[in-house]
Amino acid sequence: MADAAFSTLGSGGAGEGAAATAAEGVTALEALRVPDALSARVPAEQRGAGRDDVRLLVSRGRAVAHHAFRELPGQLRAGDVLVVNTSMTLPAAVNGRMGGERVVVHFSTRGADGRWAVELRAPAGAGVTGPRPGGPAGAVVRLPGGRALVLEEPLGPAAGARLWWARVPEPVPELLRRYGRPIRYGYTDRDQPLAAYRTVFAVPSADGSGSAEMPSAARPFTVALVAELVRRGVLFAPLSLHTGVASAEAHEPPYPERFAVPAATAWLVNAVRAARSADRAAGGRVIAVGTTAVRALESAAGADGVVRPVEGWTDLVVTPRRGVRVVDGLLTGLHEPQASHLLMLEAVAGREALRRGYEAALQERYLWHEFGDVHLILPDEEGNAPDCFSNEW
C-alpha cells in the first residue's frame, strides 16, 4: 500500500486490519449455503409497495422474531440513537479500453494524494462484469470523452492485487457524473437508476467524494418512517464512511476507507452511553445502521469507550476478539456466510445468536444482498430470554 495515498487512520483503527481478520479464522456461518433463489434481484419497490416493503429479522440475544420493516419503530424505544452513514453512492462504473481489450473501471476510493484506487473488470454480458487480473503498472486505460487513466501500483502485494492506484488527469466526480453508472452485481436482473442506490440519509460531499457501493442497510428507510421514529423519541446521529468496492465476500478484509465522525455525533453518542450507564433499563441504546457505521464509530472510540470527533482513514476490522466499545446493536443486511463482515456481526451479537438468526432467515426464506431484507441485532437485556422463535411476519 502506498503510504502517500492514505493519511492518518482513526484512533481505533490503526493496525487492526488484515492481520486481525486472519487471526480470527472462519466465520460462525462458514458451513451455511444461501440458495441463489434467495438473492434479491430488484429493489423492494419493484417487488412490492415501496422501499420499506422488506422483512425485518430481529435477534435479541438468542431469541429470534420476524417482522415487517415498517414495524421498526415498535422494536426501538425513546432515547435510542440510530447512527447513520450519510455517504452518497457514486455512479462508480465506467467503460474503457486497454489496448484492444474492453474493460469496466470501478472507481473505489480517492487517495489523499489525489490518485484513485480502481478495479478493472471484464464485461460479462447483460450489463454485468467478471474478474480479471489487475495491472500491469504503466498500463493506460482509455475512457470516454478522450480521457485516460494510468495504472501506477497495486494496493498491497502485487501478486493477484485487484485494486490499483491510478492517475486520472481531471476531477473524477465530474467524469463519473457524465459517464458513470452504479456498480452492478450478477445476481441482479437489470441495471437500476442511480437513485435506487442512494439512501434517504445521503448528502453530497463538498469534494464530490462518496461510496463506490451503497451503504445498503439504510436503504429501506423512508422519510415517513424516519418521521415516525423521531415522533417516538428515537434519535439520529450522522457520520460518513465512503465505502470502496466490495472485498469482503471471500475472506478479504475491507481496504482503508475515508470516514468522519462530527463533534455533534460524538457528543450525542457519549451522552446516551452515559445515561445508559446510570440507568441501564431506562437509558437509550446506540444502534448502528450498517457495518459502515460500526466501522466509523468504533474507529472514533478510544480504549475507554469515549467517542471523539475525528476524520481521516480507518483500516479497522471489528472482530469478536477485538469486540465493540460503543455499539449496542446493529441494523444490517444479510451477508454471505464467507463474508468478513460476519466477524463484526458476531462481535455484536455473539456466535450462537448469529447462527440462530441466520438459520431462521434461511428457513423463512429471507432475501439476501443490497435489495433484500434486513436484520436487527439487539442486546439480550433480560439476561434470560427464552431460546425460542416467534413468527410475527
mmCIF file of C-alpha atoms in Angstrom:
data_model
loop_
_atom_site.group_PDB
_atom_site.id
_atom_site.type_symbol
_atom_site.label_atom_id
_atom_site.label_comp_id
_atom_site.label_asym_id
_atom_site.label_seq_id
_atom_site.Cartn_x
_atom_site.Cartn_y
_atom_site.Cartn_z
ATOM 1 C CA MET A 1 0.000 0.000 0.000
ATOM 2 C CA ALA A 2 1.402 3.398 -0.919
ATOM 3 C CA ASP A 3 1.990 5.454 2.214
ATOM 4 C CA ALA A 4 1.249 8.709 0.379
ATOM 5 C CA ALA A 5 -2.212 7.565 -0.609
ATOM 6 C CA PHE A 6 -3.659 7.085 2.865
ATOM 7 C CA SER A 7 -3.320 9.688 5.597
ATOM 8 C CA THR A 8 -3.973 9.458 9.347
ATOM 9 C CA LEU A 9 -6.012 6.482 10.483
ATOM 10 C CA GLY A 10 -8.801 6.745 13.011
ATOM 11 C CA SER A 11 -7.878 6.341 16.673
ATOM 12 C CA GLY A 12 -9.492 2.898 16.864
ATOM 13 C CA GLY A 13 -8.291 1.629 13.532
ATOM 14 C CA ALA A 14 -4.522 1.641 13.212
ATOM 15 C CA GLY A 15 -3.069 -1.795 12.759
ATOM 16 C CA GLU A 16 -6.374 -3.640 13.111
ATOM 17 C CA GLY A 17 -6.922 -4.692 9.505
ATOM 18 C CA ALA A 18 -5.997 -7.824 7.566
ATOM 19 C CA ALA A 19 -3.953 -9.402 10.350
ATOM 20 C CA ALA A 20 -6.880 -9.130 12.748
ATOM 21 C CA THR A 21 -9.220 -10.823 10.304
ATOM 22 C CA ALA A 22 -6.792 -13.633 9.563
ATOM 23 C CA ALA A 23 -6.283 -14.289 13.263
ATOM 24 C CA GLU A 24 -9.991 -14.928 13.838
ATOM 25 C CA GLY A 25 -10.257 -17.878 11.452
ATOM 26 C CA VAL A 26 -13.541 -18.795 9.801
ATOM 27 C CA THR A 27 -16.836 -17.068 10.444
ATOM 28 C CA ALA A 28 -19.603 -18.606 12.521
ATOM 29 C CA LEU A 29 -21.633 -19.366 9.399
ATOM 30 C CA GLU A 30 -18.978 -20.924 7.195
ATOM 31 C CA ALA A 31 -20.975 -24.097 6.626
ATOM 32 C CA LEU A 32 -24.225 -22.350 5.639
ATOM 33 C CA ARG A 33 -25.173 -22.122 1.984
ATOM 34 C CA VAL A 34 -27.532 -19.480 0.617
ATOM 35 C CA PRO A 35 -29.552 -20.667 -2.404
ATOM 36 C CA ASP A 36 -29.420 -18.438 -5.479
ATOM 37 C CA ALA A 37 -33.197 -18.146 -5.277
ATOM 38 C CA LEU A 38 -32.807 -16.039 -2.126
ATOM 39 C CA SER A 39 -30.868 -13.282 -3.894
ATOM 40 C CA ALA A 40 -32.906 -10.084 -4.140
ATOM 41 C CA ARG A 41 -32.763 -9.331 -7.864
ATOM 42 C CA VAL A 42 -34.621 -5.999 -7.983
ATOM 43 C CA PRO A 43 -35.284 -3.230 -5.448
ATOM 44 C CA ALA A 44 -38.124 -3.714 -2.989
ATOM 45 C CA GLU A 45 -40.255 -1.007 -4.609
ATOM 46 C CA GLN A 46 -40.271 -3.082 -7.809
ATOM 47 C CA ARG A 47 -41.323 -6.215 -5.891
ATOM 48 C CA GLY A 48 -43.902 -4.663 -3.592
ATOM 49 C CA ALA A 49 -45.321 -1.452 -2.168
ATOM 50 C CA GLY A 50 -42.167 0.586 -1.509
ATOM 51 C CA ARG A 51 -38.627 0.717 -0.192
ATOM 52 C CA ASP A 52 -39.768 -0.251 3.268
ATOM 53 C CA ASP A 53 -41.644 -3.298 1.978
ATOM 54 C CA VAL A 54 -38.990 -5.726 3.210
ATOM 55 C CA ARG A 55 -38.838 -8.148 6.086
ATOM 56 C CA LEU A 56 -37.120 -7.460 9.392
ATOM 57 C CA LEU A 57 -35.411 -10.295 11.266
ATOM 58 C CA VAL A 58 -34.963 -9.301 14.921
ATOM 59 C CA SER A 59 -32.407 -11.015 17.148
ATOM 60 C CA ARG A 60 -32.490 -10.279 20.873
ATOM 61 C CA GLY A 61 -29.782 -12.438 22.265
ATOM 62 C CA ARG A 62 -30.605 -15.930 21.046
ATOM 63 C CA ALA A 63 -34.319 -15.215 20.582
ATOM 64 C CA VAL A 64 -35.484 -14.533 17.023
ATOM 65 C CA ALA A 65 -38.632 -12.783 15.793
ATOM 66 C CA HIS A 66 -39.985 -11.938 12.349
ATOM 67 C CA HIS A 67 -41.489 -8.563 11.443
ATOM 68 C CA ALA A 68 -42.101 -6.186 8.580
ATOM 69 C CA PHE A 69 -39.565 -3.373 8.349
ATOM 70 C CA ARG A 70 -42.379 -0.846 8.821
ATOM 71 C CA GLU A 71 -42.670 -2.235 12.360
ATOM 72 C CA LEU A 72 -39.163 -0.998 13.236
ATOM 73 C CA PRO A 73 -40.479 1.838 15.477
ATOM 74 C CA GLY A 74 -42.076 -0.792 17.702
ATOM 75 C CA GLN A 75 -38.726 -2.556 18.137
ATOM 76 C CA LEU A 76 -36.959 0.574 19.392
ATOM 77 C CA ARG A 77 -37.622 2.906 22.294
ATOM 78 C CA ALA A 78 -37.369 6.588 23.110
ATOM 79 C CA GLY A 79 -33.765 7.560 23.734
ATOM 80 C CA ASP A 80 -32.275 5.010 21.335
ATOM 81 C CA VAL A 81 -29.873 6.581 18.851
ATOM 82 C CA LEU A 82 -29.551 5.318 15.287
ATOM 83 C CA VAL A 83 -26.104 6.068 13.853
ATOM 84 C CA VAL A 84 -26.452 6.543 10.089
ATOM 85 C CA ASN A 85 -23.953 6.829 7.249
ATOM 86 C CA THR A 86 -24.607 9.889 5.066
ATOM 87 C CA SER A 87 -22.203 8.891 2.267
ATOM 88 C CA MET A 88 -23.741 9.246 -1.196
ATOM 89 C CA THR A 89 -23.379 6.383 -3.656
ATOM 90 C CA LEU A 90 -21.449 7.333 -6.806
ATOM 91 C CA PRO A 91 -22.006 6.110 -10.386
ATOM 92 C CA ALA A 92 -18.635 4.398 -9.999
ATOM 93 C CA ALA A 93 -18.547 2.083 -13.062
ATOM 94 C CA VAL A 94 -17.159 3.475 -16.340
ATOM 95 C CA ASN A 95 -16.482 1.684 -19.636
ATOM 96 C CA GLY A 96 -12.947 1.789 -21.013
ATOM 97 C CA ARG A 97 -10.379 0.149 -23.265
ATOM 98 C CA MET A 98 -6.877 -1.052 -22.516
ATOM 99 C CA GLY A 99 -5.228 -1.666 -25.835
ATOM 100 C CA GLY A 100 -7.727 -3.769 -27.745
ATOM 101 C CA GLU A 101 -9.417 -5.084 -24.595
ATOM 102 C CA ARG A 102 -12.752 -3.794 -23.374
ATOM 103 C CA VAL A 103 -12.758 -3.223 -19.616
ATOM 104 C CA VAL A 104 -15.002 -1.672 -16.999
ATOM 105 C CA VAL A 105 -13.304 0.560 -14.437
ATOM 106 C CA HIS A 106 -14.727 0.529 -10.910
ATOM 107 C CA PHE A 107 -13.596 3.688 -9.128
ATOM 108 C CA SER A 108 -13.222 2.729 -5.482
ATOM 109 C CA THR A 109 -11.569 5.367 -3.311
ATOM 110 C CA ARG A 110 -9.878 8.734 -3.695
ATOM 111 C CA GLY A 111 -6.478 8.727 -2.024
ATOM 112 C CA ALA A 112 -5.020 11.611 -0.037
ATOM 113 C CA ASP A 113 -2.536 12.279 -2.856
ATOM 114 C CA GLY A 114 -5.256 12.719 -5.490
ATOM 115 C CA ARG A 115 -4.954 9.275 -7.060
ATOM 116 C CA TRP A 116 -7.848 6.854 -7.159
ATOM 117 C CA ALA A 117 -7.933 3.197 -6.233
ATOM 118 C CA VAL A 118 -9.585 1.379 -9.136
ATOM 119 C CA GLU A 119 -10.526 -2.165 -10.060
ATOM 120 C CA LEU A 120 -10.558 -3.293 -13.683
ATOM 121 C CA ARG A 121 -13.314 -5.733 -14.571
ATOM 122 C CA ALA A 122 -14.100 -7.731 -17.709
ATOM 123 C CA PRO A 123 -17.519 -7.226 -19.356
ATOM 124 C CA ALA A 124 -19.513 -10.429 -18.945
ATOM 125 C CA GLY A 125 -22.641 -9.586 -20.921
ATOM 126 C CA ALA A 126 -26.081 -8.343 -19.878
ATOM 127 C CA GLY A 127 -24.531 -5.362 -18.094
ATOM 128 C CA VAL A 128 -22.525 -7.310 -15.509
ATOM 129 C CA THR A 129 -18.775 -7.867 -15.164
ATOM 130 C CA GLY A 130 -16.364 -10.616 -14.185
ATOM 131 C CA PRO A 131 -12.958 -10.572 -12.505
ATOM 132 C CA ARG A 132 -9.746 -10.020 -14.441
ATOM 133 C CA PRO A 133 -6.091 -9.799 -13.404
ATOM 134 C CA GLY A 134 -5.028 -6.404 -12.101
ATOM 135 C CA GLY A 135 -2.421 -4.152 -13.706
ATOM 136 C CA PRO A 136 0.083 -4.069 -15.211
ATOM 137 C CA ALA A 137 1.908 -0.980 -13.947
ATOM 138 C CA GLY A 138 2.050 1.725 -16.586
ATOM 139 C CA ALA A 139 -0.981 0.465 -18.492
ATOM 140 C CA VAL A 140 -3.181 3.180 -19.961
ATOM 141 C CA VAL A 141 -6.962 2.802 -19.897
ATOM 142 C CA ARG A 142 -8.824 4.940 -22.403
ATOM 143 C CA LEU A 143 -12.030 6.396 -21.015
ATOM 144 C CA PRO A 144 -14.999 8.139 -22.678
ATOM 145 C CA GLY A 145 -14.517 11.656 -23.979
ATOM 146 C CA GLY A 146 -10.853 11.158 -24.805
ATOM 147 C CA ARG A 147 -9.854 10.806 -21.154
ATOM 148 C CA ALA A 148 -7.402 8.254 -19.826
ATOM 149 C CA LEU A 149 -6.098 6.841 -16.581
ATOM 150 C CA VAL A 150 -2.683 5.319 -15.913
ATOM 151 C CA LEU A 151 -2.235 2.376 -13.543
ATOM 152 C CA GLU A 152 0.712 3.038 -11.218
ATOM 153 C CA GLU A 153 0.976 0.439 -8.457
ATOM 154 C CA PRO A 154 -1.133 -2.193 -6.707
ATOM 155 C CA LEU A 155 -2.665 -1.855 -3.286
ATOM 156 C CA GLY A 156 -0.882 -4.431 -1.197
ATOM 157 C CA PRO A 157 1.134 -7.345 -2.644
ATOM 158 C CA ALA A 158 1.423 -7.184 -6.431
ATOM 159 C CA ALA A 159 0.518 -10.848 -6.955
ATOM 160 C CA GLY A 160 -3.212 -11.079 -7.503
ATOM 161 C CA ALA A 161 -3.971 -7.494 -6.453
ATOM 162 C CA ARG A 162 -7.439 -6.427 -7.572
ATOM 163 C CA LEU A 163 -7.140 -2.750 -6.719
ATOM 164 C CA TRP A 164 -4.522 -0.446 -8.233
ATOM 165 C CA TRP A 165 -3.640 3.178 -7.714
ATOM 166 C CA ALA A 166 -4.274 5.156 -10.866
ATOM 167 C CA ARG A 167 -3.731 8.723 -12.074
ATOM 168 C CA VAL A 168 -6.624 10.481 -13.781
ATOM 169 C CA PRO A 169 -5.912 13.885 -15.362
ATOM 170 C CA GLU A 170 -9.195 15.552 -14.358
ATOM 171 C CA PRO A 171 -11.666 15.501 -11.455
ATOM 172 C CA VAL A 172 -13.152 12.028 -11.202
ATOM 173 C CA PRO A 173 -16.534 13.132 -9.765
ATOM 174 C CA GLU A 174 -17.255 15.047 -12.981
ATOM 175 C CA LEU A 175 -16.133 12.054 -15.055
ATOM 176 C CA LEU A 176 -18.467 9.778 -13.109
ATOM 177 C CA ARG A 177 -21.360 12.219 -13.347
ATOM 178 C CA ARG A 178 -21.104 12.301 -17.140
ATOM 179 C CA TYR A 179 -20.175 8.711 -17.978
ATOM 180 C CA GLY A 180 -20.623 6.533 -14.897
ATOM 181 C CA ARG A 181 -23.318 4.152 -13.733
ATOM 182 C CA PRO A 182 -23.840 2.269 -10.468
ATOM 183 C CA ILE A 183 -21.778 -0.870 -9.887
ATOM 184 C CA ARG A 184 -23.997 -3.861 -10.515
ATOM 185 C CA TYR A 185 -23.715 -7.478 -9.417
ATOM 186 C CA GLY A 186 -24.550 -10.573 -11.432
ATOM 187 C CA TYR A 187 -27.418 -11.667 -9.173
ATOM 188 C CA THR A 188 -29.479 -8.583 -10.120
ATOM 189 C CA ASP A 189 -31.845 -8.729 -13.078
ATOM 190 C CA ARG A 190 -31.025 -5.431 -14.771
ATOM 191 C CA ASP A 191 -29.461 -2.014 -14.454
ATOM 192 C CA GLN A 192 -31.147 0.340 -11.990
ATOM 193 C CA PRO A 193 -31.125 4.144 -11.841
ATOM 194 C CA LEU A 194 -28.620 5.758 -9.518
ATOM 195 C CA ALA A 195 -31.482 6.833 -7.227
ATOM 196 C CA ALA A 196 -32.107 3.167 -6.411
ATOM 197 C CA TYR A 197 -28.629 3.012 -4.844
ATOM 198 C CA ARG A 198 -28.962 6.092 -2.653
ATOM 199 C CA THR A 199 -30.467 6.176 0.827
ATOM 200 C CA VAL A 200 -32.707 8.759 2.441
ATOM 201 C CA PHE A 201 -29.727 9.841 4.597
ATOM 202 C CA ALA A 202 -27.294 10.507 1.714
ATOM 203 C CA VAL A 203 -25.890 14.015 1.363
ATOM 204 C CA PRO A 204 -23.368 15.311 -1.192
ATOM 205 C CA SER A 205 -19.751 15.819 -0.136
ATOM 206 C CA ALA A 206 -18.126 19.162 -0.843
ATOM 207 C CA ASP A 207 -15.345 17.493 -2.848
ATOM 208 C CA GLY A 208 -17.630 15.099 -4.714
ATOM 209 C CA SER A 209 -16.470 12.040 -2.787
ATOM 210 C CA GLY A 210 -18.836 9.235 -1.979
ATOM 211 C CA SER A 211 -19.229 5.484 -1.857
ATOM 212 C CA ALA A 212 -18.450 3.117 -4.702
ATOM 213 C CA GLU A 213 -21.185 0.858 -3.376
ATOM 214 C CA MET A 214 -24.298 1.733 -1.422
ATOM 215 C CA PRO A 215 -24.306 1.681 2.399
ATOM 216 C CA SER A 216 -27.290 -0.588 1.918
ATOM 217 C CA ALA A 217 -28.564 -1.223 5.456
ATOM 218 C CA ALA A 218 -30.285 2.175 5.396
ATOM 219 C CA ARG A 219 -31.966 1.586 2.043
ATOM 220 C CA PRO A 220 -35.403 0.575 3.431
ATOM 221 C CA PHE A 221 -35.803 3.830 5.404
ATOM 222 C CA THR A 222 -38.313 6.321 4.041
ATOM 223 C CA VAL A 223 -38.971 9.922 5.036
ATOM 224 C CA ALA A 224 -42.256 8.861 6.624
ATOM 225 C CA LEU A 225 -40.583 6.130 8.691
ATOM 226 C CA VAL A 226 -37.837 8.491 9.862
ATOM 227 C CA ALA A 227 -40.521 10.997 10.926
ATOM 228 C CA GLU A 228 -42.346 8.283 12.875
ATOM 229 C CA LEU A 229 -39.149 7.242 14.651
ATOM 230 C CA VAL A 230 -38.426 10.857 15.609
ATOM 231 C CA ARG A 231 -42.001 11.264 16.844
ATOM 232 C CA ARG A 232 -41.431 8.299 19.147
ATOM 233 C CA GLY A 233 -38.246 9.794 20.580
ATOM 234 C CA VAL A 234 -35.638 7.862 18.593
ATOM 235 C CA LEU A 235 -32.555 9.975 17.884
ATOM 236 C CA PHE A 236 -30.386 10.067 14.749
ATOM 237 C CA ALA A 237 -26.622 10.637 14.681
ATOM 238 C CA PRO A 238 -24.939 11.156 11.292
ATOM 239 C CA LEU A 239 -21.418 10.237 10.273
ATOM 240 C CA SER A 240 -19.786 9.353 6.984
ATOM 241 C CA LEU A 241 -17.716 6.471 5.698
ATOM 242 C CA HIS A 242 -17.061 6.284 1.970
ATOM 243 C CA THR A 243 -17.147 2.611 1.026
ATOM 244 C CA GLY A 244 -14.875 1.171 -1.642
ATOM 245 C CA VAL A 245 -15.630 -1.746 -3.928
ATOM 246 C CA ALA A 246 -16.834 -4.874 -2.146
ATOM 247 C CA SER A 247 -13.970 -7.002 -0.925
ATOM 248 C CA ALA A 248 -15.318 -8.969 1.974
ATOM 249 C CA GLU A 249 -17.139 -11.830 0.268
ATOM 250 C CA ALA A 250 -14.025 -14.048 0.088
ATOM 251 C CA HIS A 251 -12.326 -13.530 3.453
ATOM 252 C CA GLU A 252 -10.626 -10.372 2.186
ATOM 253 C CA PRO A 253 -10.819 -7.545 4.754
ATOM 254 C CA PRO A 254 -12.007 -4.092 3.685
ATOM 255 C CA TYR A 255 -9.349 -1.703 2.470
ATOM 256 C CA PRO A 256 -8.763 1.555 4.377
ATOM 257 C CA GLU A 257 -11.683 3.917 3.876
ATOM 258 C CA ARG A 258 -12.257 7.617 4.486
ATOM 259 C CA PHE A 259 -14.543 8.463 7.378
ATOM 260 C CA ALA A 260 -15.621 11.382 9.541
ATOM 261 C CA VAL A 261 -17.381 11.439 12.902
ATOM 262 C CA PRO A 262 -18.556 15.006 13.646
ATOM 263 C CA ALA A 263 -18.447 16.567 17.092
ATOM 264 C CA ALA A 264 -22.250 16.596 17.473
ATOM 265 C CA THR A 265 -22.449 12.852 16.828
ATOM 266 C CA ALA A 266 -19.606 12.107 19.251
ATOM 267 C CA TRP A 267 -21.332 14.217 21.925
ATOM 268 C CA LEU A 268 -24.737 12.568 21.417
ATOM 269 C CA VAL A 269 -23.379 9.016 21.473
ATOM 270 C CA ASN A 270 -21.334 9.720 24.609
ATOM 271 C CA ALA A 271 -24.366 11.310 26.312
ATOM 272 C CA VAL A 272 -26.607 8.339 25.512
ATOM 273 C CA ARG A 273 -23.970 5.911 26.760
ATOM 274 C CA ALA A 274 -23.528 7.894 29.982
ATOM 275 C CA ALA A 275 -27.286 7.836 30.610
ATOM 276 C CA ARG A 276 -27.356 4.092 29.969
ATOM 277 C CA SER A 277 -24.521 3.543 32.439
ATOM 278 C CA ALA A 278 -26.520 5.407 35.078
ATOM 279 C CA ASP A 279 -29.759 3.508 34.433
ATOM 280 C CA ARG A 280 -29.411 0.572 32.058
ATOM 281 C CA ALA A 281 -33.148 -0.081 31.917
ATOM 282 C CA ALA A 282 -34.089 3.496 31.078
ATOM 283 C CA GLY A 283 -31.088 4.582 29.015
ATOM 284 C CA GLY A 284 -31.045 4.558 25.243
ATOM 285 C CA ARG A 285 -29.013 2.176 23.117
ATOM 286 C CA VAL A 286 -26.502 3.005 20.396
ATOM 287 C CA ILE A 287 -27.639 1.148 17.274
ATOM 288 C CA ALA A 288 -25.543 1.395 14.123
ATOM 289 C CA VAL A 289 -27.335 1.337 10.778
ATOM 290 C CA GLY A 290 -24.961 -0.765 8.716
ATOM 291 C CA THR A 291 -21.499 -2.227 9.131
ATOM 292 C CA THR A 292 -20.037 1.001 7.714
ATOM 293 C CA ALA A 293 -21.492 2.948 10.635
ATOM 294 C CA VAL A 294 -19.988 0.427 13.071
ATOM 295 C CA ARG A 295 -16.573 0.721 11.430
ATOM 296 C CA ALA A 296 -16.598 4.518 11.547
ATOM 297 C CA LEU A 297 -17.956 4.849 15.073
ATOM 298 C CA GLU A 298 -15.676 2.206 16.562
ATOM 299 C CA SER A 299 -12.717 3.830 14.781
ATOM 300 C CA ALA A 300 -13.526 7.060 16.631
ATOM 301 C CA ALA A 301 -13.726 5.360 20.032
ATOM 302 C CA GLY A 302 -10.747 5.092 22.350
ATOM 303 C CA ALA A 303 -9.990 2.157 24.597
ATOM 304 C CA ASP A 304 -12.052 3.967 27.260
ATOM 305 C CA GLY A 305 -15.146 3.776 25.072
ATOM 306 C CA VAL A 306 -15.327 7.540 24.607
ATOM 307 C CA VAL A 307 -16.087 8.680 21.054
ATOM 308 C CA ARG A 308 -14.053 11.621 19.823
ATOM 309 C CA PRO A 309 -14.585 13.761 16.722
ATOM 310 C CA VAL A 310 -12.203 12.538 14.028
ATOM 311 C CA GLU A 311 -11.797 12.338 10.296
ATOM 312 C CA GLY A 312 -9.243 10.529 8.197
ATOM 313 C CA TRP A 313 -8.760 6.904 7.220
ATOM 314 C CA THR A 314 -9.534 3.698 9.027
ATOM 315 C CA ASP A 315 -8.343 0.145 8.443
ATOM 316 C CA LEU A 316 -10.255 -1.171 11.472
ATOM 317 C CA VAL A 317 -11.815 -4.614 11.117
ATOM 318 C CA VAL A 318 -14.151 -5.341 14.030
ATOM 319 C CA THR A 319 -13.787 -8.963 15.138
ATOM 320 C CA PRO A 320 -15.039 -10.993 18.126
ATOM 321 C CA ARG A 321 -11.557 -10.804 19.664
ATOM 322 C CA ARG A 322 -11.425 -7.020 19.370
ATOM 323 C CA GLY A 323 -15.095 -6.610 20.306
ATOM 324 C CA VAL A 324 -17.142 -3.407 20.205
ATOM 325 C CA ARG A 325 -16.616 -0.486 22.557
ATOM 326 C CA VAL A 326 -19.588 1.713 21.718
ATOM 327 C CA VAL A 327 -22.218 -0.090 19.663
ATOM 328 C CA ASP A 328 -25.057 -1.874 21.488
ATOM 329 C CA GLY A 329 -26.959 -3.055 18.427
ATOM 330 C CA LEU A 330 -26.837 -3.198 14.653
ATOM 331 C CA LEU A 331 -29.273 -2.979 11.755
ATOM 332 C CA THR A 332 -27.729 -4.665 8.731
ATOM 333 C CA GLY A 333 -28.428 -6.667 5.620
ATOM 334 C CA LEU A 334 -27.914 -10.399 5.277
ATOM 335 C CA HIS A 335 -24.324 -11.251 4.344
ATOM 336 C CA GLU A 336 -22.748 -14.190 2.575
ATOM 337 C CA PRO A 337 -21.541 -16.916 5.002
ATOM 338 C CA GLN A 338 -17.890 -16.344 3.966
ATOM 339 C CA ALA A 339 -18.029 -12.549 4.336
ATOM 340 C CA SER A 340 -15.631 -10.986 6.840
ATOM 341 C CA HIS A 341 -18.488 -8.629 7.795
ATOM 342 C CA LEU A 342 -19.888 -11.560 9.769
ATOM 343 C CA LEU A 343 -16.993 -11.288 12.211
ATOM 344 C CA MET A 344 -18.342 -7.840 13.062
ATOM 345 C CA LEU A 345 -21.856 -9.194 13.493
ATOM 346 C CA GLU A 346 -20.502 -11.914 15.742
ATOM 347 C CA ALA A 347 -18.717 -9.273 17.825
ATOM 348 C CA VAL A 348 -22.068 -7.533 18.377
ATOM 349 C CA ALA A 349 -24.430 -10.500 18.664
ATOM 350 C CA GLY A 350 -22.323 -13.449 19.772
ATOM 351 C CA ARG A 351 -21.632 -16.579 17.738
ATOM 352 C CA GLU A 352 -24.617 -18.668 18.781
ATOM 353 C CA ALA A 353 -27.106 -15.799 18.409
ATOM 354 C CA LEU A 354 -25.797 -15.060 14.939
ATOM 355 C CA ARG A 355 -26.035 -18.704 13.914
ATOM 356 C CA ARG A 356 -29.631 -18.961 15.115
ATOM 357 C CA GLY A 357 -30.602 -15.777 13.341
ATOM 358 C CA TYR A 358 -29.172 -16.868 10.002
ATOM 359 C CA GLU A 359 -30.668 -20.335 10.239
ATOM 360 C CA ALA A 360 -34.055 -18.706 10.833
ATOM 361 C CA ALA A 361 -33.502 -16.378 7.850
ATOM 362 C CA LEU A 362 -32.802 -19.364 5.610
ATOM 363 C CA GLN A 363 -35.744 -21.330 6.943
ATOM 364 C CA GLU A 364 -38.129 -18.394 6.435
ATOM 365 C CA ARG A 365 -36.622 -17.579 3.014
ATOM 366 C CA TYR A 366 -35.446 -14.047 3.665
ATOM 367 C CA LEU A 367 -33.850 -12.256 0.725
ATOM 368 C CA TRP A 368 -30.114 -11.502 0.639
ATOM 369 C CA HIS A 369 -27.925 -8.650 -0.677
ATOM 370 C CA GLU A 370 -28.407 -4.894 -1.035
ATOM 371 C CA PHE A 371 -32.013 -5.030 -2.267
ATOM 372 C CA GLY A 372 -33.014 -7.680 0.246
ATOM 373 C CA ASP A 373 -34.323 -7.991 3.793
ATOM 374 C CA VAL A 374 -32.651 -6.673 6.938
ATOM 375 C CA HIS A 375 -31.543 -7.939 10.329
ATOM 376 C CA LEU A 376 -31.846 -6.005 13.594
ATOM 377 C CA ILE A 377 -29.471 -7.229 16.299
ATOM 378 C CA LEU A 378 -30.338 -6.029 19.807
ATOM 379 C CA PRO A 379 -28.828 -6.914 23.171
ATOM 380 C CA ASP A 380 -30.488 -9.500 25.387
ATOM 381 C CA GLU A 381 -31.318 -7.142 28.241
ATOM 382 C CA GLU A 382 -33.322 -9.651 30.239
ATOM 383 C CA GLY A 383 -30.327 -11.951 30.506
ATOM 384 C CA ASN A 384 -32.606 -14.974 30.479
ATOM 385 C CA ALA A 385 -34.503 -14.526 27.230
ATOM 386 C CA PRO A 386 -36.009 -17.846 26.119
ATOM 387 C CA ASP A 387 -34.368 -19.664 23.228
ATOM 388 C CA CYS A 388 -37.470 -19.532 21.100
ATOM 389 C CA PHE A 389 -38.616 -18.331 17.714
ATOM 390 C CA SER A 390 -41.693 -16.172 17.289
ATOM 391 C CA ASN A 391 -43.379 -15.864 13.935
ATOM 392 C CA GLU A 392 -44.956 -12.433 13.645
ATOM 393 C CA TRP A 393 -44.410 -11.901 9.899
#
